[in-house]
Amino acid sequence: MKIIELAFTVNPVTDMKKAREFYEGLLRLEPGMVYEGESMGWVEYEIGPGVLALGSGAGFTKPSTDGASVALEMENFDEAIQELKDSGCPFVLEPAETPVCHMAVILDPDGNSIIIHKRKAHNP
């Protein structure tokens, strides 16, 4: 077996309209594929070579702060943090610096954790 790429990561949501307002409004992601059925919904956001999807209904797991998390690489970490704070977005982990990155953790409307991230330049 050889895995060649990550196809997508999905965050389960309970209210697709509210979730899309957060992901498209606050995070400014552009929707690609959108499916809105009677019992389920699916929205994909292409981010670089990866895809973040939102899924609701029909067998999706429940949103949770205890589950997996997605990390979003920011062009400008400080600006992103300020915009999120100005919006009143809840932070689980305030901005922190590690030897390799800057990061913070926020919650989407369903309580899924999202890592706001900025890699440090590699020093050879």
PDB file of C-alpha atoms in Angstrom:
ATOM      1  CA  MET A   1       0.000   0.000   0.000  1.00  0.00           C
ATOM      2  CA  LYS A   2       1.245   3.487  -0.859  1.00  0.00           C
ATOM      3  CA  ILE A   3      -0.674   6.621   0.115  1.00  0.00           C
ATOM      4  CA  ILE A   4      -0.035   9.387  -2.403  1.00  0.00           C
ATOM      5  CA  GLU A   5      -1.884  12.349  -0.883  1.00  0.00           C
ATOM      6  CA  LEU A   6      -4.422  13.450   1.680  1.00  0.00           C
ATOM      7  CA  ALA A   7      -7.740  13.573  -0.173  1.00  0.00           C
ATOM      8  CA  PHE A   8      -9.574  15.728   2.361  1.00  0.00           C
ATOM      9  CA  THR A   9     -10.182  16.412   6.015  1.00  0.00           C
ATOM     10  CA  VAL A  10     -13.787  16.801   7.179  1.00  0.00           C
ATOM     11  CA  ASN A  11     -15.193  18.676  10.147  1.00  0.00           C
ATOM     12  CA  PRO A  12     -18.648  17.450  11.143  1.00  0.00           C
ATOM     13  CA  VAL A  13     -21.196  20.234  11.679  1.00  0.00           C
ATOM     14  CA  THR A  14     -24.777  20.363  12.911  1.00  0.00           C
ATOM     15  CA  ASP A  15     -25.874  23.619  11.260  1.00  0.00           C
ATOM     16  CA  MET A  16     -24.424  23.991   7.755  1.00  0.00           C
ATOM     17  CA  LYS A  17     -25.647  27.574   7.321  1.00  0.00           C
ATOM     18  CA  LYS A  18     -24.021  28.707  10.564  1.00  0.00           C
ATOM     19  CA  ALA A  19     -20.845  26.737   9.779  1.00  0.00           C
ATOM     20  CA  ARG A  20     -20.565  28.273   6.298  1.00  0.00           C
ATOM     21  CA  GLU A  21     -20.974  31.761   7.755  1.00  0.00           C
ATOM     22  CA  PHE A  22     -17.985  31.033  10.024  1.00  0.00           C
ATOM     23  CA  TYR A  23     -15.729  29.317   7.462  1.00  0.00           C
ATOM     24  CA  GLU A  24     -16.586  31.616   4.544  1.00  0.00           C
ATOM     25  CA  GLY A  25     -17.271  34.826   6.458  1.00  0.00           C
ATOM     26  CA  LEU A  26     -14.690  34.884   9.238  1.00  0.00           C
ATOM     27  CA  LEU A  27     -12.031  32.578   7.759  1.00  0.00           C
ATOM     28  CA  ARG A  28     -12.741  33.803   4.189  1.00  0.00           C
ATOM     29  CA  LEU A  29     -12.555  30.352   2.606  1.00  0.00           C
ATOM     30  CA  GLU A  30     -14.048  30.000  -0.881  1.00  0.00           C
ATOM     31  CA  PRO A  31     -16.421  27.059  -1.367  1.00  0.00           C
ATOM     32  CA  GLY A  32     -15.681  24.670  -4.201  1.00  0.00           C
ATOM     33  CA  MET A  33     -18.009  21.694  -4.393  1.00  0.00           C
ATOM     34  CA  VAL A  34     -21.288  22.184  -2.516  1.00  0.00           C
ATOM     35  CA  TYR A  35     -23.952  19.521  -1.970  1.00  0.00           C
ATOM     36  CA  GLU A  36     -27.120  20.374  -0.087  1.00  0.00           C
ATOM     37  CA  GLY A  37     -29.425  17.375   0.219  1.00  0.00           C
ATOM     38  CA  GLU A  38     -32.455  16.873   2.435  1.00  0.00           C
ATOM     39  CA  SER A  39     -30.682  14.685   4.998  1.00  0.00           C
ATOM     40  CA  MET A  40     -27.051  15.711   4.500  1.00  0.00           C
ATOM     41  CA  GLY A  41     -24.796  18.509   3.364  1.00  0.00           C
ATOM     42  CA  TRP A  42     -21.215  18.723   2.137  1.00  0.00           C
ATOM     43  CA  VAL A  43     -19.011  21.719   1.319  1.00  0.00           C
ATOM     44  CA  GLU A  44     -15.389  21.586   0.193  1.00  0.00           C
ATOM     45  CA  TYR A  45     -12.793  24.350   0.524  1.00  0.00           C
ATOM     46  CA  GLU A  46      -9.601  23.911  -1.482  1.00  0.00           C
ATOM     47  CA  ILE A  47      -6.623  25.224   0.492  1.00  0.00           C
ATOM     48  CA  GLY A  48      -3.368  24.842  -1.391  1.00  0.00           C
ATOM     49  CA  PRO A  49      -3.094  21.182  -2.398  1.00  0.00           C
ATOM     50  CA  GLY A  50      -5.497  20.047   0.367  1.00  0.00           C
ATOM     51  CA  VAL A  51      -9.234  20.155   0.943  1.00  0.00           C
ATOM     52  CA  LEU A  52     -11.120  20.990   4.128  1.00  0.00           C
ATOM     53  CA  ALA A  53     -14.702  19.749   3.985  1.00  0.00           C
ATOM     54  CA  LEU A  54     -17.741  20.324   6.177  1.00  0.00           C
ATOM     55  CA  GLY A  55     -20.216  17.460   6.481  1.00  0.00           C
ATOM     56  CA  SER A  56     -23.603  17.241   8.149  1.00  0.00           C
ATOM     57  CA  GLY A  57     -26.246  14.565   8.565  1.00  0.00           C
ATOM     58  CA  ALA A  58     -26.230  11.021   7.180  1.00  0.00           C
ATOM     59  CA  GLY A  59     -23.742   9.196   9.380  1.00  0.00           C
ATOM     60  CA  PHE A  60     -21.185  11.909  10.105  1.00  0.00           C
ATOM     61  CA  THR A  61     -19.578  11.826  13.508  1.00  0.00           C
ATOM     62  CA  LYS A  62     -20.569  14.396  16.070  1.00  0.00           C
ATOM     63  CA  PRO A  63     -18.604  17.626  16.391  1.00  0.00           C
ATOM     64  CA  SER A  64     -16.240  17.642  19.356  1.00  0.00           C
ATOM     65  CA  THR A  65     -13.375  19.540  20.919  1.00  0.00           C
ATOM     66  CA  ASP A  66     -11.944  16.104  21.768  1.00  0.00           C
ATOM     67  CA  GLY A  67     -11.518  14.877  18.199  1.00  0.00           C
ATOM     68  CA  ALA A  68      -9.107  15.536  15.376  1.00  0.00           C
ATOM     69  CA  SER A  69      -8.172  19.066  14.450  1.00  0.00           C
ATOM     70  CA  VAL A  70      -7.222  20.886  11.280  1.00  0.00           C
ATOM     71  CA  ALA A  71      -4.302  23.348  11.192  1.00  0.00           C
ATOM     72  CA  LEU A  72      -4.584  26.343   8.874  1.00  0.00           C
ATOM     73  CA  GLU A  73      -1.298  27.930   7.799  1.00  0.00           C
ATOM     74  CA  MET A  74      -1.586  31.731   7.925  1.00  0.00           C
ATOM     75  CA  GLU A  75       0.161  34.232   5.707  1.00  0.00           C
ATOM     76  CA  ASN A  76       0.291  36.697   8.624  1.00  0.00           C
ATOM     77  CA  PHE A  77      -0.205  35.056  12.020  1.00  0.00           C
ATOM     78  CA  ASP A  78      -0.508  38.277  14.067  1.00  0.00           C
ATOM     79  CA  GLU A  79      -3.107  39.799  11.712  1.00  0.00           C
ATOM     80  CA  ALA A  80      -5.136  36.586  11.740  1.00  0.00           C
ATOM     81  CA  ILE A  81      -5.098  36.428  15.539  1.00  0.00           C
ATOM     82  CA  GLN A  82      -6.188  40.061  15.810  1.00  0.00           C
ATOM     83  CA  GLU A  83      -9.087  39.544  13.366  1.00  0.00           C
ATOM     84  CA  LEU A  84     -10.232  36.445  15.247  1.00  0.00           C
ATOM     85  CA  LYS A  85     -10.060  38.232  18.604  1.00  0.00           C
ATOM     86  CA  ASP A  86     -11.899  41.268  17.186  1.00  0.00           C
ATOM     87  CA  SER A  87     -14.683  38.948  15.971  1.00  0.00           C
ATOM     88  CA  GLY A  88     -15.116  37.429  19.444  1.00  0.00           C
ATOM     89  CA  CYS A  89     -14.082  33.973  18.248  1.00  0.00           C
ATOM     90  CA  PRO A  90     -13.461  31.636  21.228  1.00  0.00           C
ATOM     91  CA  PHE A  91      -9.831  30.628  21.840  1.00  0.00           C
ATOM     92  CA  VAL A  92      -9.002  27.289  23.485  1.00  0.00           C
ATOM     93  CA  LEU A  93      -5.279  28.020  23.339  1.00  0.00           C
ATOM     94  CA  GLU A  94      -4.068  31.605  23.248  1.00  0.00           C
ATOM     95  CA  PRO A  95      -1.278  32.388  20.781  1.00  0.00           C
ATOM     96  CA  ALA A  96       1.912  30.557  21.706  1.00  0.00           C
ATOM     97  CA  GLU A  97       5.376  30.222  20.264  1.00  0.00           C
ATOM     98  CA  THR A  98       7.226  26.926  19.903  1.00  0.00           C
ATOM     99  CA  PRO A  99      10.722  26.356  18.514  1.00  0.00           C
ATOM    100  CA  VAL A 100       9.226  25.674  15.058  1.00  0.00           C
ATOM    101  CA  CYS A 101       5.989  27.665  14.855  1.00  0.00           C
ATOM    102  CA  HIS A 102       3.441  30.096  16.228  1.00  0.00           C
ATOM    103  CA  MET A 103       0.026  28.628  16.974  1.00  0.00           C
ATOM    104  CA  ALA A 104      -3.323  29.194  18.642  1.00  0.00           C
ATOM    105  CA  VAL A 105      -6.478  27.071  18.813  1.00  0.00           C
ATOM    106  CA  ILE A 106      -9.983  28.411  18.159  1.00  0.00           C
ATOM    107  CA  LEU A 107     -13.399  26.755  18.026  1.00  0.00           C
ATOM    108  CA  ASP A 108     -15.881  26.765  15.156  1.00  0.00           C
ATOM    109  CA  PRO A 109     -19.621  27.170  15.953  1.00  0.00           C
ATOM    110  CA  ASP A 110     -19.945  23.404  16.627  1.00  0.00           C
ATOM    111  CA  GLY A 111     -16.924  23.216  18.934  1.00  0.00           C
ATOM    112  CA  ASN A 112     -14.502  21.675  16.433  1.00  0.00           C
ATOM    113  CA  SER A 113     -10.981  22.886  17.161  1.00  0.00           C
ATOM    114  CA  ILE A 114      -9.032  24.717  14.469  1.00  0.00           C
ATOM    115  CA  ILE A 115      -5.325  25.428  14.823  1.00  0.00           C
ATOM    116  CA  ILE A 116      -4.225  28.821  13.560  1.00  0.00           C
ATOM    117  CA  HIS A 117      -0.620  28.218  12.533  1.00  0.00           C
ATOM    118  CA  LYS A 118       2.510  29.870  11.141  1.00  0.00           C
ATOM    119  CA  ARG A 119       5.723  27.930  10.513  1.00  0.00           C
ATOM    120  CA  LYS A 120       8.986  29.646  11.371  1.00  0.00           C
ATOM    121  CA  ALA A 121      11.608  30.030   8.666  1.00  0.00           C
ATOM    122  CA  HIS A 122      13.984  27.089   8.583  1.00  0.00           C
ATOM    123  CA  ASN A 123      17.413  28.006   9.909  1.00  0.00           C
ATOM    124  CA  PRO A 124      20.052  25.655   8.459  1.00  0.00           C
TER     125      PRO A 124
END
